[in-house]
Amino acid sequence: MALFLLIFAVCLFVIGGMVLILMFSRTPRYRTEPEQLLKLFDKALANQVGETEWNVVINYPIRHDDYLDGVRRRAQRLMQEHGRPWQVAQGKPLLDKTGREELAALRSHLASHQRLRERQRNQP
């Protein structure tokens, strides 16, 4: 009988501990930051990004910043209109010439917006 109570107490302790851990822990969140988008755009313009890396970042919605989500949606639209993912395996760019030009404009717009945001944070 003592062995049964010992096993029951240990199981109760383990299960109760797991329930408490699960109740007080949060699920992990992935937050896309402007620097990540800028790095991705730079890699895409330098023909160093693969379709999978592009899709992981661009297809994940950004809920904490509406401006960044707009940039992400515009990049997603660029991929739909000018994307050539089947040619990446051959060492060719992810986007055609027009798509790369539009992506460069989008990248410069995001970079200037980020600089403006940083300048506003640093002002007293």
mmCIF file of N, CA and C in Angstrom, residues 5-63:
data_model
loop_
_atom_site.group_PDB
_atom_site.id
_atom_site.type_symbol
_atom_site.label_atom_id
_atom_site.label_comp_id
_atom_site.label_asym_id
_atom_site.label_seq_id
_atom_site.Cartn_x
_atom_site.Cartn_y
_atom_site.Cartn_z
ATOM 1 N N LEU A 5 0.923 4.470 -2.733
ATOM 2 C CA LEU A 5 0.805 5.887 -2.364
ATOM 3 C C LEU A 5 2.022 6.690 -2.823
ATOM 4 N N LEU A 6 3.199 6.104 -2.763
ATOM 5 C CA LEU A 6 4.406 6.781 -3.227
ATOM 6 C C LEU A 6 4.334 7.037 -4.727
ATOM 7 N N ILE A 7 3.972 6.017 -5.490
ATOM 8 C CA ILE A 7 3.849 6.167 -6.945
ATOM 9 C C ILE A 7 2.755 7.166 -7.281
ATOM 10 N N PHE A 8 1.633 7.099 -6.586
ATOM 11 C CA PHE A 8 0.531 8.043 -6.813
ATOM 12 C C PHE A 8 0.975 9.476 -6.525
ATOM 13 N N ALA A 9 1.704 9.697 -5.451
ATOM 14 C CA ALA A 9 2.167 11.036 -5.084
ATOM 15 C C ALA A 9 3.169 11.571 -6.111
ATOM 16 N N VAL A 10 4.082 10.717 -6.581
ATOM 17 C CA VAL A 10 5.064 11.148 -7.587
ATOM 18 C C VAL A 10 4.357 11.497 -8.889
ATOM 19 N N CYS A 11 3.437 10.665 -9.320
ATOM 20 C CA CYS A 11 2.687 10.950 -10.554
ATOM 21 C C CYS A 11 1.871 12.222 -10.417
ATOM 22 N N LEU A 12 1.231 12.405 -9.292
ATOM 23 C CA LEU A 12 0.456 13.612 -9.049
ATOM 24 C C LEU A 12 1.357 14.850 -9.081
ATOM 25 N N PHE A 13 2.525 14.736 -8.489
ATOM 26 C CA PHE A 13 3.484 15.848 -8.486
ATOM 27 C C PHE A 13 3.952 16.178 -9.910
ATOM 28 N N VAL A 14 4.286 15.168 -10.693
ATOM 29 C CA VAL A 14 4.770 15.383 -12.060
ATOM 30 C C VAL A 14 3.668 15.975 -12.940
ATOM 31 N N ILE A 15 2.489 15.393 -12.885
ATOM 32 C CA ILE A 15 1.381 15.884 -13.708
ATOM 33 C C ILE A 15 0.970 17.290 -13.275
ATOM 34 N N GLY A 16 0.884 17.531 -11.984
ATOM 35 C CA GLY A 16 0.551 18.871 -11.489
ATOM 36 C C GLY A 16 1.596 19.898 -11.889
ATOM 37 N N GLY A 17 2.876 19.516 -11.818
ATOM 38 C CA GLY A 17 3.947 20.418 -12.247
ATOM 39 C C GLY A 17 3.843 20.744 -13.717
ATOM 40 N N MET A 18 3.556 19.768 -14.544
ATOM 41 C CA MET A 18 3.409 20.013 -15.987
ATOM 42 C C MET A 18 2.215 20.920 -16.280
ATOM 43 N N VAL A 19 1.124 20.721 -15.575
ATOM 44 C CA VAL A 19 -0.045 21.579 -15.764
ATOM 45 C C VAL A 19 0.289 23.015 -15.381
ATOM 46 N N LEU A 20 0.976 23.211 -14.270
ATOM 47 C CA LEU A 20 1.368 24.564 -13.858
ATOM 48 C C LEU A 20 2.319 25.207 -14.858
ATOM 49 N N ILE A 21 3.281 24.452 -15.347
ATOM 50 C CA ILE A 21 4.216 24.988 -16.348
ATOM 51 C C ILE A 21 3.464 25.408 -17.600
ATOM 52 N N LEU A 22 2.562 24.584 -18.068
ATOM 53 C CA LEU A 22 1.797 24.913 -19.278
ATOM 54 C C LEU A 22 0.853 26.089 -19.060
ATOM 55 N N MET A 23 0.333 26.240 -17.872
ATOM 56 C CA MET A 23 -0.582 27.349 -17.590
ATOM 57 C C MET A 23 0.139 28.689 -17.571
ATOM 58 N N PHE A 24 1.371 28.717 -17.078
ATOM 59 C CA PHE A 24 2.077 29.981 -16.921
ATOM 60 C C PHE A 24 3.082 30.286 -18.026
ATOM 61 N N SER A 25 3.245 29.402 -18.969
ATOM 62 C CA SER A 25 4.165 29.690 -20.070
ATOM 63 C C SER A 25 3.371 30.190 -21.277
ATOM 64 N N ARG A 26 4.045 31.006 -22.081
ATOM 65 C CA ARG A 26 3.412 31.550 -23.284
ATOM 66 C C ARG A 26 3.921 30.803 -24.506
ATOM 67 N N THR A 27 3.145 30.871 -25.547
ATOM 68 C CA THR A 27 3.603 30.302 -26.800
ATOM 69 C C THR A 27 4.620 31.248 -27.421
ATOM 70 N N PRO A 28 5.595 30.720 -28.114
ATOM 71 C CA PRO A 28 6.596 31.601 -28.721
ATOM 72 C C PRO A 28 5.985 32.443 -29.838
ATOM 73 N N ARG A 29 6.470 33.642 -29.975
ATOM 74 C CA ARG A 29 5.999 34.563 -31.010
ATOM 75 C C ARG A 29 7.174 34.941 -31.902
ATOM 76 N N TYR A 30 6.904 35.027 -33.169
ATOM 77 C CA TYR A 30 7.914 35.466 -34.123
ATOM 78 C C TYR A 30 7.531 36.865 -34.576
ATOM 79 N N ARG A 31 8.429 37.817 -34.343
ATOM 80 C CA ARG A 31 8.178 39.202 -34.728
ATOM 81 C C ARG A 31 9.151 39.598 -35.825
ATOM 82 N N THR A 32 8.622 39.938 -36.974
ATOM 83 C CA THR A 32 9.456 40.410 -38.067
ATOM 84 C C THR A 32 9.759 41.876 -37.830
ATOM 85 N N GLU A 33 11.041 42.217 -37.811
ATOM 86 C CA GLU A 33 11.483 43.586 -37.598
ATOM 87 C C GLU A 33 11.932 44.189 -38.924
ATOM 88 N N PRO A 34 11.990 45.522 -39.012
ATOM 89 C CA PRO A 34 12.401 46.164 -40.272
ATOM 90 C C PRO A 34 13.791 45.727 -40.738
ATOM 91 N N GLU A 35 14.703 45.500 -39.804
ATOM 92 C CA GLU A 35 16.047 45.090 -40.178
ATOM 93 C C GLU A 35 16.038 43.744 -40.897
ATOM 94 N N GLN A 36 15.143 42.848 -40.471
ATOM 95 C CA GLN A 36 15.041 41.548 -41.128
ATOM 96 C C GLN A 36 14.542 41.704 -42.561
ATOM 97 N N LEU A 37 13.559 42.578 -42.763
ATOM 98 C CA LEU A 37 13.066 42.808 -44.119
ATOM 99 C C LEU A 37 14.142 43.443 -44.988
ATOM 100 N N LEU A 38 14.885 44.398 -44.436
ATOM 101 C CA LEU A 38 15.949 45.041 -45.207
ATOM 102 C C LEU A 38 17.024 44.026 -45.613
ATOM 103 N N LYS A 39 17.393 43.144 -44.696
ATOM 104 C CA LYS A 39 18.390 42.108 -45.024
ATOM 105 C C LYS A 39 17.861 41.173 -46.107
ATOM 106 N N LEU A 40 16.593 40.806 -46.002
ATOM 107 C CA LEU A 40 15.995 39.926 -47.003
ATOM 108 C C LEU A 40 15.966 40.601 -48.367
ATOM 109 N N PHE A 41 15.584 41.878 -48.395
ATOM 110 C CA PHE A 41 15.544 42.611 -49.667
ATOM 111 C C PHE A 41 16.946 42.735 -50.257
ATOM 112 N N ASP A 42 17.943 42.998 -49.399
ATOM 113 C CA ASP A 42 19.327 43.080 -49.884
ATOM 114 C C ASP A 42 19.777 41.753 -50.491
ATOM 115 N N LYS A 43 19.441 40.656 -49.817
ATOM 116 C CA LYS A 43 19.804 39.340 -50.339
ATOM 117 C C LYS A 43 19.090 39.050 -51.662
ATOM 118 N N ALA A 44 17.830 39.469 -51.760
ATOM 119 C CA ALA A 44 17.083 39.238 -52.997
ATOM 120 C C ALA A 44 17.674 40.063 -54.135
ATOM 121 N N LEU A 45 18.090 41.293 -53.846
ATOM 122 C CA LEU A 45 18.678 42.144 -54.885
ATOM 123 C C LEU A 45 20.065 41.649 -55.292
ATOM 124 N N ALA A 46 20.763 40.962 -54.380
ATOM 125 C CA ALA A 46 22.087 40.414 -54.683
ATOM 126 C C ALA A 46 21.999 38.974 -55.195
ATOM 127 N N ASN A 47 20.819 38.481 -55.456
ATOM 128 C CA ASN A 47 20.570 37.119 -55.947
ATOM 129 C C ASN A 47 21.116 36.056 -55.005
ATOM 130 N N GLN A 48 20.967 36.273 -53.706
ATOM 131 C CA GLN A 48 21.466 35.330 -52.715
ATOM 132 C C GLN A 48 20.360 34.736 -51.856
ATOM 133 N N VAL A 49 19.133 34.950 -52.215
ATOM 134 C CA VAL A 49 18.018 34.440 -51.410
ATOM 135 C C VAL A 49 17.325 33.311 -52.177
ATOM 136 N N GLY A 50 16.895 32.317 -51.427
ATOM 137 C CA GLY A 50 16.151 31.216 -52.022
ATOM 138 C C GLY A 50 14.656 31.436 -51.851
ATOM 139 N N GLU A 51 13.908 30.652 -52.571
ATOM 140 C CA GLU A 51 12.446 30.785 -52.513
ATOM 141 C C GLU A 51 11.919 30.474 -51.114
ATOM 142 N N THR A 52 12.492 29.483 -50.448
ATOM 143 C CA THR A 52 12.024 29.098 -49.119
ATOM 144 C C THR A 52 12.253 30.214 -48.114
ATOM 145 N N GLU A 53 13.446 30.790 -48.107
ATOM 146 C CA GLU A 53 13.738 31.888 -47.179
ATOM 147 C C GLU A 53 12.817 33.078 -47.436
ATOM 148 N N TRP A 54 12.591 33.381 -48.699
ATOM 149 C CA TRP A 54 11.696 34.477 -49.059
ATOM 150 C C TRP A 54 10.293 34.206 -48.533
ATOM 151 N N ASN A 55 9.783 33.006 -48.793
ATOM 152 C CA ASN A 55 8.421 32.666 -48.396
ATOM 153 C C ASN A 55 8.234 32.638 -46.884
ATOM 154 N N VAL A 56 9.258 32.199 -46.148
ATOM 155 C CA VAL A 56 9.152 32.141 -44.683
ATOM 156 C C VAL A 56 8.921 33.534 -44.115
ATOM 157 N N VAL A 57 9.628 34.517 -44.616
ATOM 158 C CA VAL A 57 9.506 35.867 -44.074
ATOM 159 C C VAL A 57 8.309 36.599 -44.663
ATOM 160 N N ILE A 58 8.133 36.523 -45.966
ATOM 161 C CA ILE A 58 7.115 37.336 -46.642
ATOM 162 C C ILE A 58 5.700 36.792 -46.442
ATOM 163 N N ASN A 59 5.540 35.512 -46.303
ATOM 164 C CA ASN A 59 4.189 34.956 -46.158
ATOM 165 C C ASN A 59 3.690 34.929 -44.722
ATOM 166 N N TYR A 60 4.505 35.370 -43.768
ATOM 167 C CA TYR A 60 4.102 35.390 -42.367
ATOM 168 C C TYR A 60 3.556 36.773 -42.028
ATOM 169 N N PRO A 61 2.296 36.888 -41.636
ATOM 170 C CA PRO A 61 1.715 38.210 -41.367
ATOM 171 C C PRO A 61 2.395 38.927 -40.207
ATOM 172 N N ILE A 62 2.474 40.246 -40.321
ATOM 173 C CA ILE A 62 3.075 41.092 -39.283
ATOM 174 C C ILE A 62 1.924 41.823 -38.599
ATOM 175 N N ARG A 63 1.630 41.447 -37.376
ATOM 176 C CA ARG A 63 0.466 42.007 -36.689
ATOM 177 C C ARG A 63 0.811 43.160 -35.760
#
